[in-house]
Amino acid sequence: MKEIILAKFGEIVLKGLNRCSFEDALARNVRRRLKPLGRFDYWKAQSTLYIRPLDDETDFEEVMDRVRCIFGIVKIARAAEVEKDFEAIKQSAAEYLGDTLSTAKTFKVRSKRSDKSFGMNSPEICTLLGEYLIDKFPNLSVDVHNPEVTVNVEIREKAFIHAGAEDGAGGIPVGTSGRGMLLLSGGIDSPVAGVMMAKRGVVISAIHFESPPYTSERARLKVEKLASLMARYCGSVNFHCVPFTKIQEALRDNAPEELFTILMRRLMMEIAQRICEKENLSCLITGESLGQVASQTMDAVVCTDNACRIPVFRPLIGMDKSEIVAVARKIKTFETSIEPYEDCCTVFTPKHPKTRPNVTDVIAAQLAFDYEPMIAEAVENTRAYTINAK
Ligand code: ATP
Ligand code: MG
């Protein structure tokens, strides 16, 4: 018996004329993710992407794990593919779902017939298949309201049998909403922010600021690992590592202590957007959440934004930490994020940062020292490389 995966499209079915390009982007993303796992046949019909393995041995669990992370898919079912012949359907249902059916107490059959030329209608399929299964598995009785197992039969260009579809990642396909640069630290928040924007179709590049020797190589490796975990959802991440030590030392030596953090953030934004301009990315993305720390008060965010020429998206702005942590656990970045390595943001941080900075003072403090040569040098010495999903 052949096994197949049915991946049902989500919102993209609503996109009218763009529908084709959305579906193509989704199919492309699926192909790219599954390519290392073997050869597959793909085709689209009735808002579903069919994924059929062509090799004798396919690691279905791994395939499912990968498909679960692809945005644009709302439901995923692993199904048996059978000829459209009721005898074959009956036998295959008993065989394919035998393990569950032989231990369950209650079940029902649900049938969907997209091919109206099939000789039986849905109620007939349900009744006759139900009777056959009760005969075969005497432990079973029908419960239409709250069954332990639902046997699904979909009559399309073939018949597909499965025990129910699970939820997919939702969202819209990566590659359908432009490209953005995520400021990626080693913390909990920024990977979540990146994946949330990818969920709305944005291709994610990442930029990380490091300050050796104050920050270690292991701290950077941790951030690279976060990027590779994100890549399961975002696709490969174009990663940029900026040497930030000189700028931080200059800020320590020249900036008013209480404005250190806000000026540092403005310079991060400046460097990030210069790289965006070079690489034609249209926005910045951060993991900021309003009021979470001194640099994320409304006044601080206003001062940071004042240094930006392109839009800054902050998808976590209205989320509580506990809500962010829940997403971090779901996308499996949490355990890595809490590994205890230092971030450049914790280097030279003032004891009493200003929580209500004003733009005029901040600009004056920035102009009091010529940071430009260091900014240019940092941009020049930024290393860029691709990080793939593990
Ligand atoms: P996170 O959990 O994402 O580290 P945080 O709560 O620690 O966030 P901050 O340290 O104030 O918050 O940083 C706010 C945002 O600034 C981060 O979400 C991230 O987008 C960006 N950021 C902070 N440090 C760095 C860094 N070293 N490199 C790149 N971006 C950074
Ligand atoms: Mg941080």
Coordinates of C-alpha atoms and ligand atoms in Angstrom, one line a residue:
M1 CA 0.0 0.0 0.0
K2 CA 1.3 3.4 -0.9
E3 CA 1.5 6.2 1.6
I4 CA 1.2 9.9 0.8
I5 CA 1.0 13.2 2.5
L6 CA -1.9 15.6 1.9
A7 CA -1.0 19.2 2.8
K8 CA -4.0 21.5 2.7
F9 CA -3.5 25.1 1.8
G10 CA -4.7 27.8 4.2
E11 CA -5.5 31.4 3.7
I12 CA -3.8 31.4 0.3
V13 CA -6.9 29.9 -1.3
L14 CA -8.5 33.3 -0.6
K15 CA -5.9 35.3 -2.5
G16 CA -7.8 35.5 -5.8
L17 CA -5.5 36.3 -8.7
N18 CA -2.4 35.8 -6.6
R19 CA -3.4 32.3 -5.8
C20 CA -1.1 30.7 -8.3
S21 CA 2.0 32.5 -7.2
F22 CA 1.1 31.7 -3.6
E23 CA 0.7 28.1 -4.3
D24 CA 3.9 28.0 -6.4
A25 CA 5.9 29.6 -3.5
L26 CA 4.5 27.0 -1.1
A27 CA 5.3 24.1 -3.4
R28 CA 8.8 25.5 -3.8
N29 CA 9.3 25.8 -0.1
V30 CA 8.1 22.2 0.5
R31 CA 10.3 20.9 -2.3
R32 CA 13.4 22.6 -1.0
R33 CA 12.8 21.3 2.5
L34 CA 12.2 17.7 1.5
K35 CA 14.8 17.4 -1.2
P36 CA 17.5 16.0 1.2
L37 CA 15.0 13.3 2.2
G38 CA 14.7 11.6 -1.2
R39 CA 12.6 11.8 -4.3
F40 CA 9.0 12.9 -4.2
D41 CA 6.2 13.5 -6.7
Y42 CA 4.2 16.7 -6.1
W43 CA 0.9 17.9 -7.5
K44 CA -1.8 20.3 -6.6
A45 CA -5.6 19.7 -6.7
Q46 CA -8.5 21.1 -4.7
S47 CA -6.5 23.3 -2.4
T48 CA -4.2 20.4 -1.5
L49 CA -0.6 19.7 -2.2
Y50 CA 0.0 16.0 -2.6
I51 CA 3.4 14.7 -1.6
R52 CA 4.1 11.2 -2.8
P53 CA 7.5 9.5 -1.9
L54 CA 9.1 7.8 -4.9
D55 CA 11.8 5.9 -3.0
D56 CA 11.3 2.5 -1.3
E57 CA 12.4 3.8 2.0
T58 CA 11.2 7.2 3.2
D59 CA 11.6 8.6 6.7
F60 CA 7.9 9.6 7.1
E61 CA 8.3 11.0 10.6
E62 CA 11.1 13.4 9.4
V63 CA 9.0 14.4 6.3
M64 CA 6.0 15.1 8.6
D65 CA 8.3 17.1 11.0
R66 CA 9.5 19.3 8.1
V67 CA 6.1 19.8 6.6
R68 CA 4.7 20.8 10.0
C69 CA 7.0 23.9 9.9
I70 CA 6.1 25.1 6.5
F71 CA 3.9 28.2 6.5
G72 CA 0.9 28.3 4.2
I73 CA -0.3 24.8 5.2
V74 CA -3.3 24.5 7.6
K75 CA -3.8 20.8 7.8
I76 CA -1.6 17.8 7.2
A77 CA -2.7 14.2 6.8
R78 CA -0.6 11.1 6.3
A79 CA -2.8 8.8 4.2
A80 CA -3.0 5.5 2.4
E81 CA -3.5 5.9 -1.4
V82 CA -5.8 3.3 -2.8
E83 CA -7.6 2.6 -6.2
K84 CA -11.1 4.0 -6.4
D85 CA -12.7 0.6 -5.8
F86 CA -14.8 0.0 -2.7
E87 CA -13.4 -3.5 -2.1
A88 CA -9.8 -2.1 -2.1
I89 CA -10.9 0.8 0.1
K90 CA -12.4 -1.5 2.7
Q91 CA -9.4 -3.8 2.9
S92 CA -7.0 -0.9 2.9
A93 CA -8.8 0.9 5.7
A94 CA -8.7 -2.3 7.9
E95 CA -5.1 -2.9 7.1
Y96 CA -3.8 0.7 7.2
L97 CA -5.6 1.7 10.4
G98 CA -5.6 -1.8 11.9
D99 CA -3.4 -1.0 14.9
T100 CA -5.6 1.8 16.1
L101 CA -8.9 0.1 15.2
S102 CA -8.1 -3.1 17.0
T103 CA -7.5 -1.3 20.3
A104 CA -10.2 1.5 20.1
K105 CA -13.7 1.1 21.5
T106 CA -15.5 3.7 19.4
F107 CA -15.1 5.0 15.9
K108 CA -16.9 6.6 13.0
V109 CA -16.4 6.9 9.3
R110 CA -16.3 10.3 7.6
S111 CA -16.4 10.4 3.8
K112 CA -15.8 13.2 1.3
R113 CA -16.4 12.6 -2.3
S114 CA -14.8 15.2 -4.6
D115 CA -15.1 12.8 -7.6
K116 CA -18.9 12.7 -8.1
S117 CA -18.5 10.0 -10.7
F118 CA -17.6 7.5 -8.0
G119 CA -20.4 4.9 -7.8
M120 CA -21.4 5.5 -4.1
N121 CA -22.3 8.6 -2.3
S122 CA -20.8 9.6 1.0
P123 CA -23.5 8.3 3.3
E124 CA -23.3 4.9 1.5
I125 CA -19.6 4.8 1.9
C126 CA -19.9 5.6 5.6
T127 CA -22.6 3.0 6.3
L128 CA -21.0 0.1 4.3
L129 CA -17.4 0.8 5.4
G130 CA -18.7 1.1 9.0
E131 CA -20.4 -2.2 8.9
Y132 CA -17.4 -3.9 7.4
L133 CA -15.1 -2.5 10.1
I134 CA -17.4 -3.6 12.9
D135 CA -17.5 -7.0 11.5
K136 CA -13.7 -7.1 11.3
F137 CA -13.0 -5.5 14.7
P138 CA -15.7 -6.7 17.1
N139 CA -14.2 -4.4 19.8
L140 CA -15.6 -1.4 17.9
S141 CA -18.9 0.4 18.1
V142 CA -20.0 3.5 16.3
D143 CA -20.0 6.8 18.1
V144 CA -20.8 9.7 15.7
H145 CA -20.4 12.4 18.4
N146 CA -17.2 11.6 20.2
P147 CA -15.4 8.7 18.5
E148 CA -11.8 7.6 19.6
V149 CA -11.0 7.1 15.9
T150 CA -12.3 8.7 12.8
V151 CA -11.7 6.8 9.6
N152 CA -11.6 9.4 6.8
V153 CA -12.2 8.4 3.2
E154 CA -11.6 11.0 0.6
I155 CA -12.5 10.1 -3.0
R156 CA -10.5 12.3 -5.3
E157 CA -8.4 11.2 -8.3
K158 CA -7.6 8.3 -6.1
A159 CA -9.1 7.2 -2.8
F160 CA -7.2 8.4 0.4
I161 CA -7.7 6.9 3.8
H162 CA -6.4 8.4 7.0
A163 CA -7.2 8.7 10.7
G164 CA -7.6 12.5 10.7
A165 CA -5.6 15.6 9.7
E166 CA -3.4 17.5 12.2
D167 CA -2.9 21.2 12.3
G168 CA -0.2 22.6 10.1
A169 CA 1.8 25.8 10.8
G170 CA -0.8 28.2 9.2
G171 CA 0.3 31.6 7.9
I172 CA 1.2 32.3 4.3
P173 CA 4.2 31.0 2.3
V174 CA 7.6 32.5 3.0
G175 CA 8.6 34.5 -0.1
T176 CA 5.2 36.1 -0.7
S177 CA 5.7 39.2 1.5
G178 CA 9.0 40.8 0.7
R179 CA 12.3 40.6 2.6
G180 CA 13.4 41.9 6.0
M181 CA 16.4 42.0 8.3
L182 CA 15.9 40.6 11.8
L183 CA 18.1 41.9 14.6
L184 CA 18.9 38.5 16.2
S185 CA 20.4 38.3 19.7
G186 CA 20.9 35.1 21.7
G187 CA 17.7 35.8 23.7
I188 CA 14.2 34.4 23.8
D189 CA 12.5 37.1 21.9
S190 CA 14.2 37.9 18.6
P191 CA 13.9 34.3 17.2
V192 CA 10.2 34.4 17.9
A193 CA 9.9 37.7 16.2
G194 CA 11.6 36.4 13.1
V195 CA 9.5 33.3 12.9
M196 CA 6.3 35.4 13.3
M197 CA 7.2 37.6 10.4
A198 CA 8.1 34.5 8.3
K199 CA 4.7 33.3 9.1
R200 CA 3.3 36.3 7.3
G201 CA 5.4 35.5 4.3
V202 CA 8.6 37.5 4.9
V203 CA 12.0 36.1 3.8
I204 CA 14.2 36.6 6.9
S205 CA 17.8 37.7 6.9
A206 CA 19.5 38.1 10.2
I207 CA 22.1 40.4 11.7
H208 CA 23.9 39.8 14.9
F209 CA 26.2 42.2 16.7
E210 CA 29.1 40.7 18.6
S211 CA 31.8 42.3 20.8
P212 CA 34.7 40.0 21.3
P213 CA 36.5 39.6 23.6
Y214 CA 33.6 40.7 25.8
T215 CA 31.4 38.2 24.0
S216 CA 32.7 34.7 23.3
E217 CA 32.8 32.6 20.2
R218 CA 30.4 30.2 22.0
A219 CA 27.9 33.1 22.3
R220 CA 28.0 33.5 18.5
L221 CA 27.7 29.8 17.9
K222 CA 24.5 29.8 20.0
V223 CA 23.0 32.6 17.9
E224 CA 23.9 30.6 14.7
K225 CA 22.2 27.6 16.2
L226 CA 19.1 29.8 16.8
A227 CA 19.2 30.8 13.2
S228 CA 19.4 27.2 12.1
L229 CA 16.4 26.4 14.3
M230 CA 14.5 29.3 12.8
A231 CA 15.4 28.1 9.3
R232 CA 13.1 25.2 9.7
Y233 CA 10.3 27.7 9.5
C234 CA 11.9 30.6 7.5
G235 CA 14.0 28.7 5.0
S236 CA 17.8 29.3 4.9
V237 CA 18.8 32.4 6.8
N238 CA 21.2 34.9 5.3
F239 CA 23.2 35.6 8.4
H240 CA 25.3 38.7 9.1
C241 CA 27.8 39.0 11.9
V242 CA 28.9 42.6 12.8
P243 CA 32.0 43.3 14.8
F244 CA 30.7 45.8 17.4
T245 CA 33.5 46.0 20.0
K246 CA 35.0 49.4 18.9
I247 CA 31.6 51.1 18.8
Q248 CA 30.7 49.8 22.2
E249 CA 34.1 51.0 23.6
A250 CA 33.6 54.4 22.0
L251 CA 30.2 54.7 23.5
R252 CA 31.5 53.7 26.9
D253 CA 34.2 56.4 26.7
N254 CA 32.2 59.2 25.1
A255 CA 28.4 58.8 25.7
P256 CA 26.5 59.9 28.8
E257 CA 26.2 56.8 30.8
E258 CA 22.4 56.8 31.1
L259 CA 22.1 57.1 27.3
F260 CA 24.6 54.3 26.5
T261 CA 22.0 51.7 25.7
I262 CA 19.7 53.9 23.6
L263 CA 22.7 55.2 21.5
M264 CA 24.0 51.7 21.1
R265 CA 20.6 50.6 19.8
R266 CA 20.5 53.6 17.4
L267 CA 23.9 52.6 16.0
M268 CA 22.8 49.0 15.6
M269 CA 19.8 50.2 13.6
E270 CA 22.1 52.4 11.5
I271 CA 24.4 49.5 10.6
A272 CA 21.5 47.2 10.0
Q273 CA 19.8 49.5 7.6
R274 CA 22.9 50.2 5.7
I275 CA 23.2 46.5 5.1
C276 CA 19.5 46.4 4.1
E277 CA 20.2 49.1 1.6
K278 CA 23.1 47.2 0.1
E279 CA 21.0 44.0 -0.1
N280 CA 17.7 45.5 -1.0
L281 CA 15.8 44.4 2.1
S282 CA 12.8 46.6 3.0
C283 CA 12.4 46.5 6.7
L284 CA 14.0 45.8 10.1
I285 CA 12.5 43.4 12.6
T286 CA 13.2 43.3 16.3
G287 CA 12.1 41.2 19.3
E288 CA 11.1 44.3 21.4
S289 CA 8.0 44.2 23.6
L290 CA 6.7 47.4 25.1
G291 CA 7.9 48.1 28.6
Q292 CA 9.8 44.9 28.9
V293 CA 13.1 46.6 29.8
A294 CA 14.4 50.2 30.0
S295 CA 15.3 50.3 26.3
Q296 CA 11.8 49.3 25.4
T297 CA 9.7 52.0 27.0
M298 CA 7.6 54.1 24.6
D299 CA 10.1 57.0 24.8
A300 CA 13.0 54.6 24.2
V301 CA 11.3 53.1 21.2
V302 CA 10.6 56.6 19.8
C303 CA 14.3 57.5 20.2
T304 CA 15.4 54.2 18.5
D305 CA 12.9 54.7 15.7
N306 CA 14.1 58.2 15.1
A307 CA 17.4 56.7 13.8
C308 CA 15.6 54.6 11.2
R309 CA 14.8 55.4 7.6
I310 CA 13.0 52.1 6.9
P311 CA 10.1 50.6 8.7
V312 CA 10.8 48.6 11.9
F313 CA 8.5 45.7 12.6
R314 CA 8.1 44.6 16.2
P315 CA 5.7 41.7 16.1
L316 CA 6.0 41.0 19.9
I317 CA 5.2 44.6 20.9
G318 CA 2.0 43.7 22.6
M319 CA 2.9 40.3 23.9
D320 CA 3.7 39.3 27.5
K321 CA 6.9 37.4 28.2
S322 CA 4.9 34.2 29.1
E323 CA 3.2 34.4 25.7
I324 CA 6.5 34.8 23.9
V325 CA 8.0 31.9 25.9
A326 CA 5.0 29.7 24.8
V327 CA 5.8 30.4 21.1
A328 CA 9.6 29.9 21.7
R329 CA 8.8 26.5 23.1
K330 CA 6.5 25.6 20.2
I331 CA 9.1 26.6 17.6
K332 CA 11.8 24.8 19.7
T333 CA 14.2 27.8 20.2
F334 CA 13.5 28.2 23.9
E335 CA 16.1 25.6 25.2
T336 CA 18.8 27.1 23.1
S337 CA 17.9 30.7 24.0
I338 CA 18.2 30.1 27.7
E339 CA 21.7 28.7 27.4
P340 CA 23.7 31.2 29.6
Y341 CA 26.0 33.0 27.2
E342 CA 26.6 36.7 27.2
D343 CA 25.2 39.2 24.6
C344 CA 26.8 42.4 23.6
C345 CA 23.7 44.2 25.0
T346 CA 24.9 43.2 28.5
V347 CA 28.4 44.6 28.0
F348 CA 29.0 48.0 29.7
T349 CA 25.3 48.4 30.5
P350 CA 24.6 51.3 32.8
K351 CA 23.2 50.8 36.3
H352 CA 20.6 53.5 35.7
P353 CA 19.6 53.7 32.1
K354 CA 17.2 56.5 31.2
T355 CA 13.7 55.1 30.8
R356 CA 12.3 58.4 29.5
P357 CA 15.0 59.6 27.0
N358 CA 14.0 62.5 24.7
V359 CA 15.0 62.6 21.0
T360 CA 16.8 66.0 21.2
D361 CA 19.1 65.0 24.0
V362 CA 19.8 61.6 22.3
I363 CA 20.6 63.2 19.0
A364 CA 22.9 65.8 20.7
A365 CA 24.7 63.0 22.5
Q366 CA 25.2 61.1 19.3
L367 CA 26.5 64.1 17.5
A368 CA 29.0 64.9 20.2
F369 CA 31.3 62.2 18.9
D370 CA 32.1 61.1 15.4
Y371 CA 30.9 57.5 15.2
E372 CA 30.8 57.5 11.4
P373 CA 34.2 56.0 10.7
M374 CA 33.5 53.2 13.1
I375 CA 30.0 52.6 11.6
A376 CA 31.5 52.4 8.1
E377 CA 34.2 50.0 9.3
A378 CA 31.7 47.8 11.0
V379 CA 29.6 47.6 7.9
E380 CA 32.7 46.9 5.8
N381 CA 33.9 44.1 8.2
T382 CA 30.5 42.4 8.5
R383 CA 30.7 38.7 7.6
A384 CA 27.7 37.3 5.7
Y385 CA 27.0 33.6 5.3
T386 CA 24.0 31.3 4.8
I387 CA 22.7 29.3 7.7
N388 CA 20.6 26.2 6.8
A389 CA 18.1 24.3 8.8
K390 CA 19.5 21.3 10.6
Ligands
ATP1 P1 16.0 39.0 23.1 O1 15.3 38.0 23.9 O2 15.5 39.0 21.6 O3 17.5 39.1 23.3 P2 15.7 41.1 25.0 O4 14.4 41.1 25.8 O5 16.9 40.6 25.6 O6 15.4 40.4 23.6 P3 17.1 43.6 24.3 O7 18.4 42.9 24.7 O8 16.7 44.9 24.8 O9 15.8 42.6 24.6 O10 17.1 43.6 22.8 C1 15.9 44.0 22.1 C2 16.0 43.6 20.7 O11 17.2 44.2 20.1 C3 16.2 42.1 20.5 O12 14.9 41.5 20.5 C4 16.9 42.1 19.2 O13 16.0 42.2 18.1 C5 17.8 43.2 19.2 N1 19.2 42.9 19.7 C6 19.6 42.9 21.0 N2 20.9 42.4 21.1 C7 21.3 42.2 19.8 C8 22.5 41.7 19.2 N3 23.6 41.4 19.9 N4 22.5 41.5 17.9 C9 21.4 41.8 17.1 N5 20.3 42.2 17.6 C10 20.2 42.4 19.0
MG2 MG 18.7 40.2 24.3

